[in-house]
Coordinates of C-alpha atoms and ligand atoms in Angstrom, one line a residue:
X1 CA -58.3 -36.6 -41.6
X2 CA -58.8 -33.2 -39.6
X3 CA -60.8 -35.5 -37.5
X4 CA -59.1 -38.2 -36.6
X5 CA -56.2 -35.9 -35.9
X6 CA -58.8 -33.9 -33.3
X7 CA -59.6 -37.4 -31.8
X8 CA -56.2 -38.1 -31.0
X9 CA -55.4 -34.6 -30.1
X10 CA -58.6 -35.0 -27.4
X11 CA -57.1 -38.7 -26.4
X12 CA -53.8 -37.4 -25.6
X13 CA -55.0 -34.3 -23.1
X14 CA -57.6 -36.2 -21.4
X15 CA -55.0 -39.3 -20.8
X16 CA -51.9 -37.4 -20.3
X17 CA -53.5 -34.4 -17.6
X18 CA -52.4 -36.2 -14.8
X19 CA -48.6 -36.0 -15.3
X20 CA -48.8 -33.0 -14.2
X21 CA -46.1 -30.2 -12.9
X22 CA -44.9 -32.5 -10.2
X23 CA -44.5 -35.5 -12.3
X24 CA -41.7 -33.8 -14.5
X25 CA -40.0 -31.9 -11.7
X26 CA -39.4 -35.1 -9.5
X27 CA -38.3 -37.1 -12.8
X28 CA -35.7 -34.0 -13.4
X29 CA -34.4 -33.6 -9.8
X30 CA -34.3 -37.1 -9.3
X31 CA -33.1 -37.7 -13.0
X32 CA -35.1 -40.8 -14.0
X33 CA -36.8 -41.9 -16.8
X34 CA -40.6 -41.0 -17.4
X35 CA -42.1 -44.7 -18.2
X36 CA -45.1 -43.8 -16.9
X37 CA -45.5 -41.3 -19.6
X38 CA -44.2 -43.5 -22.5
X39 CA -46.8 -46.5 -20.8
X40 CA -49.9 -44.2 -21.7
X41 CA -48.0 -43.4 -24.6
X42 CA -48.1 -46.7 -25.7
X43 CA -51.8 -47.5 -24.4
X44 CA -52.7 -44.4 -26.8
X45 CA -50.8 -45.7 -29.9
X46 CA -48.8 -42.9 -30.0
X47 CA -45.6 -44.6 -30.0
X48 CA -45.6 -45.5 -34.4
X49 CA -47.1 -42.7 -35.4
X50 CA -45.6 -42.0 -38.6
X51 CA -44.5 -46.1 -39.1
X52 CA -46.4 -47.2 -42.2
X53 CA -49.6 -49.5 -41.6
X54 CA -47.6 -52.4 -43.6
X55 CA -45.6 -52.6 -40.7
X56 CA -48.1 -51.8 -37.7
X57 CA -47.9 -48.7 -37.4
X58 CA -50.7 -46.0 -37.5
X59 CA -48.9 -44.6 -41.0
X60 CA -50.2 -40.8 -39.3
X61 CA -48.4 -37.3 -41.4
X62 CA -45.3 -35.5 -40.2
X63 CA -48.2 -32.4 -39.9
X64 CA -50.4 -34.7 -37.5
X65 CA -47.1 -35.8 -35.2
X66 CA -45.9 -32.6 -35.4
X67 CA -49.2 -31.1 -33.8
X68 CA -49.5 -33.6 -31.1
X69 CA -45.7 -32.6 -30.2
X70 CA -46.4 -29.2 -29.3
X71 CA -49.4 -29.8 -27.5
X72 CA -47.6 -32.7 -25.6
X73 CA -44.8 -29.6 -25.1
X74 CA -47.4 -26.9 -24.3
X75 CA -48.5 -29.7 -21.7
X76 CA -46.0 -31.2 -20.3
X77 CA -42.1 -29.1 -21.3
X78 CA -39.5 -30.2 -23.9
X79 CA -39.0 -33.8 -22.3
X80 CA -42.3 -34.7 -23.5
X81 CA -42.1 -33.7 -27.1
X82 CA -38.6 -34.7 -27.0
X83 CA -39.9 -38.8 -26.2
X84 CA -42.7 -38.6 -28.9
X85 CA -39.8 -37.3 -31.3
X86 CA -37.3 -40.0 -30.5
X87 CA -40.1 -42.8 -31.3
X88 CA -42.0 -41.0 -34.2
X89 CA -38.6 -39.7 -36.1
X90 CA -35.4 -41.9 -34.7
X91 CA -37.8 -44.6 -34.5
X92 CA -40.5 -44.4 -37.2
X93 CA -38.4 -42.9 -39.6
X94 CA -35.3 -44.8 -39.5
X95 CA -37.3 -48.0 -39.6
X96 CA -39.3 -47.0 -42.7
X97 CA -36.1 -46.8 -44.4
X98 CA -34.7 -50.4 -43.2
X99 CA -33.8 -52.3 -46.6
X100 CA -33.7 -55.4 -44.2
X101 CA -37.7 -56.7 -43.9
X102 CA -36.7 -58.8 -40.8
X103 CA -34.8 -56.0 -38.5
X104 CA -37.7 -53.2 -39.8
X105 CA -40.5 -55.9 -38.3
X106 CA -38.3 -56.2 -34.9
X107 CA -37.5 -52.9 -34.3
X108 CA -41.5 -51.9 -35.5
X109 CA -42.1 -54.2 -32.5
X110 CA -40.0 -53.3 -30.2
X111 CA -41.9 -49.7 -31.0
X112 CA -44.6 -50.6 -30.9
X113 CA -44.3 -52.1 -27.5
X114 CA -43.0 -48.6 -26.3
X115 CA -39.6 -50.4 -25.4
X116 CA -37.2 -48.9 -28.3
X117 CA -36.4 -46.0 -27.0
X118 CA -34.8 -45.2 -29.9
X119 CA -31.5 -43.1 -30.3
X120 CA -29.4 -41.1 -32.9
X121 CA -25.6 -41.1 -32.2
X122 CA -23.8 -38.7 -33.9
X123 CA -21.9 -36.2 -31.7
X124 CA -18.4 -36.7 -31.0
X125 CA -16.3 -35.3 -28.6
X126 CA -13.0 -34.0 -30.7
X127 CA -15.8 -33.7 -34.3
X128 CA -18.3 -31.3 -32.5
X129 CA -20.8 -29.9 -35.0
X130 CA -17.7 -30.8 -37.8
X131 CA -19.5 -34.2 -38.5
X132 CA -18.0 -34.8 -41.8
X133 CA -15.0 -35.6 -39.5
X134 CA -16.4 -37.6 -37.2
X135 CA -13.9 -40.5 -36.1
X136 CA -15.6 -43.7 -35.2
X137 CA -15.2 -45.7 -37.9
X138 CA -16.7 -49.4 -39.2
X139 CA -14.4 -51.7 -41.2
X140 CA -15.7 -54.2 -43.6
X141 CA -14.5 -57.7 -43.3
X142 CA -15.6 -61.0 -44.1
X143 CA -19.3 -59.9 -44.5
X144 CA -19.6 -57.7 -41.6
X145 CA -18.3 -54.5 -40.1
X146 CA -16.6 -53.8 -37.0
X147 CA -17.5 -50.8 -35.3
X148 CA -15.1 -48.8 -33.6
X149 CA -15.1 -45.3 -31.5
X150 CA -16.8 -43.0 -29.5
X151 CA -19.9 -41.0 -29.3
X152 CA -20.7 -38.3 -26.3
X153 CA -24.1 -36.5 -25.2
X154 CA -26.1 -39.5 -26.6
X155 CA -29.8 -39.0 -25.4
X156 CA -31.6 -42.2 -23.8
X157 CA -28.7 -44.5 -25.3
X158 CA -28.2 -46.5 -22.1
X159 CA -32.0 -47.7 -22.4
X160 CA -32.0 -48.0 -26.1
X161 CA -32.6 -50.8 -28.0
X162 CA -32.9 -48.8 -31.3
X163 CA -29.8 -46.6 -32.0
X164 CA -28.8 -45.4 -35.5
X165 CA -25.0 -44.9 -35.3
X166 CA -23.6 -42.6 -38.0
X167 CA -19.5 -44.0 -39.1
X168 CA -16.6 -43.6 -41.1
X169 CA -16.4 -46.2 -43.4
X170 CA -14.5 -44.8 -46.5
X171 CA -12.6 -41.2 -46.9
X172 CA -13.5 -39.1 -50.1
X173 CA -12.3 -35.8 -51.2
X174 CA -16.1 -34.6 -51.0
X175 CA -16.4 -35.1 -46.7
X176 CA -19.4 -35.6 -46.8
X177 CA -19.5 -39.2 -48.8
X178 CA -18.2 -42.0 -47.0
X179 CA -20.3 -42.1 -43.8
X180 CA -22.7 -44.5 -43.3
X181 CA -25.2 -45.0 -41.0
X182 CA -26.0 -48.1 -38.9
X183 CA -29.3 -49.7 -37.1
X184 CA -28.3 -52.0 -34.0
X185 CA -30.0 -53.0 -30.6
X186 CA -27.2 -52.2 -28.6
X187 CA -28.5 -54.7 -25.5
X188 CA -27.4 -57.5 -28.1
X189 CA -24.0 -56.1 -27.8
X190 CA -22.1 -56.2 -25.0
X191 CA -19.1 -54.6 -26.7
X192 CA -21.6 -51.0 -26.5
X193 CA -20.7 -49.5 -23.2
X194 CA -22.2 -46.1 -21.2
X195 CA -21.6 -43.1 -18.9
X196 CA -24.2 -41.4 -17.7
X197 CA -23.0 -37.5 -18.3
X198 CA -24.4 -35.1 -15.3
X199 CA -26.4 -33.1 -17.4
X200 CA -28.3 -30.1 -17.0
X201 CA -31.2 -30.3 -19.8
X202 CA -33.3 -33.6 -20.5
X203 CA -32.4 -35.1 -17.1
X204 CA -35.4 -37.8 -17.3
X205 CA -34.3 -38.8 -20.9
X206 CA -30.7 -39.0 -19.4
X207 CA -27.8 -38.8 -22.4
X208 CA -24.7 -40.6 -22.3
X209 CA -21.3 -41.2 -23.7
X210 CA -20.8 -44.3 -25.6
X211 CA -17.8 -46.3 -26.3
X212 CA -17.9 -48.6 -29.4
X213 CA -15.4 -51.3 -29.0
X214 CA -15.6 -53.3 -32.0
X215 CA -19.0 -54.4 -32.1
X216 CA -19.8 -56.6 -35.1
X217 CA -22.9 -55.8 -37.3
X218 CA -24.0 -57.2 -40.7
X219 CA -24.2 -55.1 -43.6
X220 CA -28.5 -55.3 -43.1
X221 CA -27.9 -52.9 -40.3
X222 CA -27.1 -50.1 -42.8
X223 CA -29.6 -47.8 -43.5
X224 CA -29.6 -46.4 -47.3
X225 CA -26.6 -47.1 -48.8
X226 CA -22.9 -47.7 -47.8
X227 CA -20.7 -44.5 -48.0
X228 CA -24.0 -42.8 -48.6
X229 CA -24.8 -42.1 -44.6
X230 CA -25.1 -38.6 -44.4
X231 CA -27.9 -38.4 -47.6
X232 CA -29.8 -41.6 -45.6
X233 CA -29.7 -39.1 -41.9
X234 CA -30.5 -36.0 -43.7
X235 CA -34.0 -36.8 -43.9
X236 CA -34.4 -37.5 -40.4
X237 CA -32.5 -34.9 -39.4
X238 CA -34.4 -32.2 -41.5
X239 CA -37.7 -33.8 -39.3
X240 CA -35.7 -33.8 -36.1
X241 CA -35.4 -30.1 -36.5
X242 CA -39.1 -29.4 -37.5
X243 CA -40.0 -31.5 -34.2
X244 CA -37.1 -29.5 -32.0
X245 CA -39.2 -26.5 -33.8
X246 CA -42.7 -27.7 -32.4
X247 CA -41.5 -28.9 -29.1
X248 CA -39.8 -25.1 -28.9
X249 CA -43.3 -23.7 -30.1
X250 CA -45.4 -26.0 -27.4
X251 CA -42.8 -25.3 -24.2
X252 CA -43.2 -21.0 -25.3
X253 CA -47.3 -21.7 -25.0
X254 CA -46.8 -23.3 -21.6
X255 CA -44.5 -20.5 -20.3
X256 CA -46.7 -17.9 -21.9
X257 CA -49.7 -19.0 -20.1
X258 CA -47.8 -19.8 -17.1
X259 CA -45.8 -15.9 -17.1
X260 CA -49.6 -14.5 -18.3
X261 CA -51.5 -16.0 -15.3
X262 CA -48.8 -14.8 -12.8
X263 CA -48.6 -11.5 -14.5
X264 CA -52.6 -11.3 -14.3
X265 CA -52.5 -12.2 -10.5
X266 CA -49.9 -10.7 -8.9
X267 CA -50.4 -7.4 -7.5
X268 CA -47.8 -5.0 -6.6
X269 CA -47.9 -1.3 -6.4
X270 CA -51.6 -1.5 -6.2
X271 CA -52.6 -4.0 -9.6
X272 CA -51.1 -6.6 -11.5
X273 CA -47.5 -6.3 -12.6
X274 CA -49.1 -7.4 -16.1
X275 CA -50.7 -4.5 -16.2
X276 CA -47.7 -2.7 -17.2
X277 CA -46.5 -2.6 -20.5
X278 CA -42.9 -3.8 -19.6
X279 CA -44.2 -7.0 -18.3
X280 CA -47.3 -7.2 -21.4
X281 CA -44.7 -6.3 -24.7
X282 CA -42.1 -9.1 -24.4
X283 CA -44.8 -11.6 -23.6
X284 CA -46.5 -10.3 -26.6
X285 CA -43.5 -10.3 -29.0
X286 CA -42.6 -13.7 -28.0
X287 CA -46.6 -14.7 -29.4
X288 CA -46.1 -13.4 -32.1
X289 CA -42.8 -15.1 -33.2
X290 CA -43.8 -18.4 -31.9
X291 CA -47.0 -18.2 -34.3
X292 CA -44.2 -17.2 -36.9
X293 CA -42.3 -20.0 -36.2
X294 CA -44.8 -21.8 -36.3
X295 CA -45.8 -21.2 -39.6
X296 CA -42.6 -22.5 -40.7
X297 CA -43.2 -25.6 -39.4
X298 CA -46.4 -26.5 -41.3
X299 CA -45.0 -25.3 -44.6
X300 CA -41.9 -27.5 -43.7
X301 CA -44.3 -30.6 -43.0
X302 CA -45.8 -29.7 -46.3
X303 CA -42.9 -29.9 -48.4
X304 CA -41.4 -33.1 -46.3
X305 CA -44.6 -34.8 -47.2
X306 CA -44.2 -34.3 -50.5
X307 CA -40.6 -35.5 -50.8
X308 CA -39.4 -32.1 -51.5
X309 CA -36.2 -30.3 -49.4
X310 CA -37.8 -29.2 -46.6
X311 CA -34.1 -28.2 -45.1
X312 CA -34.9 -24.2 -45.2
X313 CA -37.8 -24.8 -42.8
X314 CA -36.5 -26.8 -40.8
X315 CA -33.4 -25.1 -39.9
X316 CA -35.4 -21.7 -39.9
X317 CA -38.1 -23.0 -37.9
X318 CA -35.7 -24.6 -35.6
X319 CA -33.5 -21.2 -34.9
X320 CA -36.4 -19.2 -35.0
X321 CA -38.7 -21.0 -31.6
X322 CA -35.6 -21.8 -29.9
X323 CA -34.5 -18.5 -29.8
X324 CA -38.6 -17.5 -28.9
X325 CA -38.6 -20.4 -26.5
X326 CA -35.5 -19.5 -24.5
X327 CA -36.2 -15.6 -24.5
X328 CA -39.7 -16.6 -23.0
X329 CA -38.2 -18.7 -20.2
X330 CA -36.3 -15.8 -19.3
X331 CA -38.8 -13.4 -18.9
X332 CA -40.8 -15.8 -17.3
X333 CA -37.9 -16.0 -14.7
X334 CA -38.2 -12.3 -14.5
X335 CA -42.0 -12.0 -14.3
X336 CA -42.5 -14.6 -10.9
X337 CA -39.3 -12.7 -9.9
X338 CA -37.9 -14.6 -6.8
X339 CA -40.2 -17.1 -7.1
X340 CA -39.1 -18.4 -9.9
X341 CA -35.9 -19.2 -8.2
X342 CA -38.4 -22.0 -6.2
X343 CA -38.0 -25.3 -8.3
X344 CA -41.6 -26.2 -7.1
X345 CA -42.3 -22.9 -9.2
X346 CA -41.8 -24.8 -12.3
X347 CA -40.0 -22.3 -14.6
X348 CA -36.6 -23.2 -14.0
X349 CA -36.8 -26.7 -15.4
X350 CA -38.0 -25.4 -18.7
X351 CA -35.5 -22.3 -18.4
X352 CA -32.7 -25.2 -18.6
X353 CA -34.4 -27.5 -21.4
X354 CA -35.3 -24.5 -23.4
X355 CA -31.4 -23.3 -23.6
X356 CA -31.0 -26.7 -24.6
X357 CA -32.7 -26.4 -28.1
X358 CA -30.2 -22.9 -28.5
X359 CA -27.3 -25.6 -29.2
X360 CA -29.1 -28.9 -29.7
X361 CA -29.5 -30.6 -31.9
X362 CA -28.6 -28.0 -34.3
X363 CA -26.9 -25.1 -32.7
X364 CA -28.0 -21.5 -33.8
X365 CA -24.8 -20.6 -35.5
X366 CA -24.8 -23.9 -37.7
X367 CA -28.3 -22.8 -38.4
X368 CA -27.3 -19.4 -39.6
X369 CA -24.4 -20.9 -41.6
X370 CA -26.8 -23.2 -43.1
X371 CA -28.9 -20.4 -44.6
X372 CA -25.9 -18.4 -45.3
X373 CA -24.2 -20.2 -47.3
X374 CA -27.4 -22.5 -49.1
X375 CA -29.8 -20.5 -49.3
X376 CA -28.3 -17.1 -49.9
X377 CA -25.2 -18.5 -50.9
X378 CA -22.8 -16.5 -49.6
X379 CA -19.2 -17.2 -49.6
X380 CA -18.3 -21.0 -47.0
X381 CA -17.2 -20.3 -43.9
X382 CA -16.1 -23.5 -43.1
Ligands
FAD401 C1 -28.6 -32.6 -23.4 C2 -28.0 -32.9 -24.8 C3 -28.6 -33.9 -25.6 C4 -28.0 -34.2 -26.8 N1 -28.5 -35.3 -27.5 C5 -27.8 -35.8 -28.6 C6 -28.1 -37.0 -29.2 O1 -29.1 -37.7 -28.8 N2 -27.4 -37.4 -30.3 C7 -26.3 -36.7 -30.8 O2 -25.7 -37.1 -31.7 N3 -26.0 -35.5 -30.2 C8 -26.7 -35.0 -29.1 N4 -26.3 -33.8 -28.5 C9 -25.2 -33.1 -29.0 C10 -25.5 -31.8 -29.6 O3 -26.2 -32.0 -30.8 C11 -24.2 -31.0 -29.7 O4 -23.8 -30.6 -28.4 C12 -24.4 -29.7 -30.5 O5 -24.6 -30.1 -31.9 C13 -23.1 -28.9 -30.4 O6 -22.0 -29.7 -30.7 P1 -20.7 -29.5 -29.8 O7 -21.2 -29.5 -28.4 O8 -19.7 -30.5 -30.1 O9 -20.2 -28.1 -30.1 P2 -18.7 -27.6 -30.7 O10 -18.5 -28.2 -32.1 O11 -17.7 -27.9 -29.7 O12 -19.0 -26.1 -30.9 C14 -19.1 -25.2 -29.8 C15 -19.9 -24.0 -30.2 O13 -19.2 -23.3 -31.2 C16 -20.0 -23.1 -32.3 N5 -19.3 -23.1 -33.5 C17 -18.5 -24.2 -34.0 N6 -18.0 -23.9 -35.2 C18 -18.4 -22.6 -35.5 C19 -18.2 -21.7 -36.6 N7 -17.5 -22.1 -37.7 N8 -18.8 -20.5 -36.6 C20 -19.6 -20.2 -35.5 N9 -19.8 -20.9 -34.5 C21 -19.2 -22.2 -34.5 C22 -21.1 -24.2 -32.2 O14 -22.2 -23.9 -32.9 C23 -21.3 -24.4 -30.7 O15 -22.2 -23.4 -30.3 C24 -26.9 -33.5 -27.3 C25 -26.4 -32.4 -26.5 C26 -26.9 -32.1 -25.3 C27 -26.3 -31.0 -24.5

């Protein structure tokens, strides 16, 4: 198995060299999608990864996908893991847990064929990171559900045709039943409208606002269980994190090598400015907590594939290289000094997506109160 993955680890860098620098700066400035990338993607099979074989797809571990996302990251920035994330985990994921056999062939298709671009929509604009009170509700009737409401800071939606919607359908005393999440092509419905938000972090992927005004789906489209959303998302939430984790741990290597060479070669005073130890410690702690992180990850992949809660690593992991990955793009900024104020520089980009994965898709203080209050077990503070 340690050589298949190699193979495809080998595939991917020689196919994917030429998207170079250039590539991602002109799809962030000019803020449009990267199908080239998801083309050679596609051509390398990389689009199913972790979609069972029964249904086409290369039936790969999280540990495998998760590797190729931070070298696709330590390649190519967060955009790049953040693509191979949406099809592997919003795609292959939430297909593998279709009860419906006809939508989970169609959608495995529409995967496969690197035209899903699939999508999670659960943000609101009044519910924030309060999800359990998330307004957008469906209402049964007649064999089918209406789905009503609004979602904001959806990423790729507009292109989608594979979004997992999570809803209101019944109220509980215990929040978090009575959500349920639904699977729907929204190019079938017309009543799914969008508005591009002028964003600041993911600009090639694009994310969106995303106005629900009763579209009809049948009860196939739910994925797990009625009322039982939020134990159905989990899951692919818990691997959304470990993969916000890698592509944190993959962008870090790229701006470590990037502030490393510029520290090596640029001479002031006399020798490198790398040569000092105010430049060399940062970049060095920043190593060693993304190999820390990184740690975290693998155990987490470990415990995912053996159906255990892998929610401690993921949230860990997911705090821990965010916080690496941002505090690297800083003092990247600082080591190329004014040059990194140069877009063509390529530090600022990453600067941006890396304060991204600070807040999404699980902000640092959610991830603290997550470890707080389940795994110490203090006190709820909400
Ligand atoms: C570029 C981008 C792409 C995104 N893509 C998606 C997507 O595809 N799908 C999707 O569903 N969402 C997406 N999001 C949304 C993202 O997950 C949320 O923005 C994030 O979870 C924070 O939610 P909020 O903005 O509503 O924060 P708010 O709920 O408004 O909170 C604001 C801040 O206060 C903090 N806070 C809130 N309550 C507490 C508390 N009790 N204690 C301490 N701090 C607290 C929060 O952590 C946050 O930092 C995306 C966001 C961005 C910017």
């Amino acid at each position: 198995m340690a050589e298949v993955l190699q193979t495809i680890l080998n595939a991917f860098k020689e196919a994917t060299s030429s998207f170079d620098e250039a590539y991602w700066i002109n799809k962030d400035r000019s803020a449009s999608f990267p199908s080239e990338y998801l083309s050679k993607l596609r051509e390398l099979e990389l689009t199913a990864m972790l979609l069972p074989q029964s249904l086409g797809g290369a039936g790969l571990s999280l540990y495998d996908y998760l590797k190729l996302v931070r070298l696709s990251s330590s390649m190519h920035g967060v955009e790049a893991g953040d693509l191979l994330m949406a099809y592997n985990v919003f795609g292959s994921l939430v297909i593998s847990n279709l009860k419906s056999e006809k939508l989970a062939e169609k959608f495995s298709k529409l995967l496969i064929e690197g035209v899903a671009n699939p999508c999670v929509a659960i943000t609101e604009p009044q519910a924030g990171v309060d999800t359990f009170s998330i307004s957008t509700q469906a209402e049964y009737k007649n064999g089918e559900y209406t789905i009503r409401g609004k979602k904001i800071w959806i990423t790729m939606a507009a292109n989608s045709r594979l979004m997992t919607v999570l809803c209101r359908t019944s109220k509980n005393q215990k929040r978090s039943f009575g959500l349920t999440a639904f699977v729907l092509d929204p190019s079938e419905h017309k009543e799914v409208k969008f508005s591009r938000i002028n964003d600041i972090a993911l600009r090639s992927l694009g994310s969106y606002e995303v106005f629900f005004d009763d579209v009809k789906v049948g009860e196939e489209a739910i994925l797990g269980e009625r009322d039982k959303g939020w134990e159905a998302i989990t899951r692919v939430l818990n691997a959304e994190r470990l993969s916000t984790a890698a592509i944190a741990c993959g962008v870090s290597d790229l701006l470590l090598k990037k502030a490393t060479w510029y520290a090596s070669n640029r001479v002031v005073f006399g020798r490198p400015i790398g040569s000092n130890q105010a430049i060399q410690f940062p970049l060095a702690l920043c190593k060693a907590c993304v190999e820390a992180a990184w740690r975290l990850v693998i155990e987490g992949a470990k415990k995912f594939e053996k159906g255990e809660n892998a929610a401690f690593e993921a949230n860990a992991s997911a705090l821990l290289a965010s916080k690496t990955a941002y505090e690297v793009s800083d003092i990247a900024m600082q080591v190329f000094g004014g040059m990194s104020f140069a877009v063509e520089t390529g530090i600022e980009l990453h600067w941006r997506n890396a304060r991204l994965l600070r807040v999404g898709p699980v902000p640092e203080q959610m991830a603290l109160s997550f470890i707080a209050h389940n795994v110490l077990g203090l006190p709820r503070s909400f």
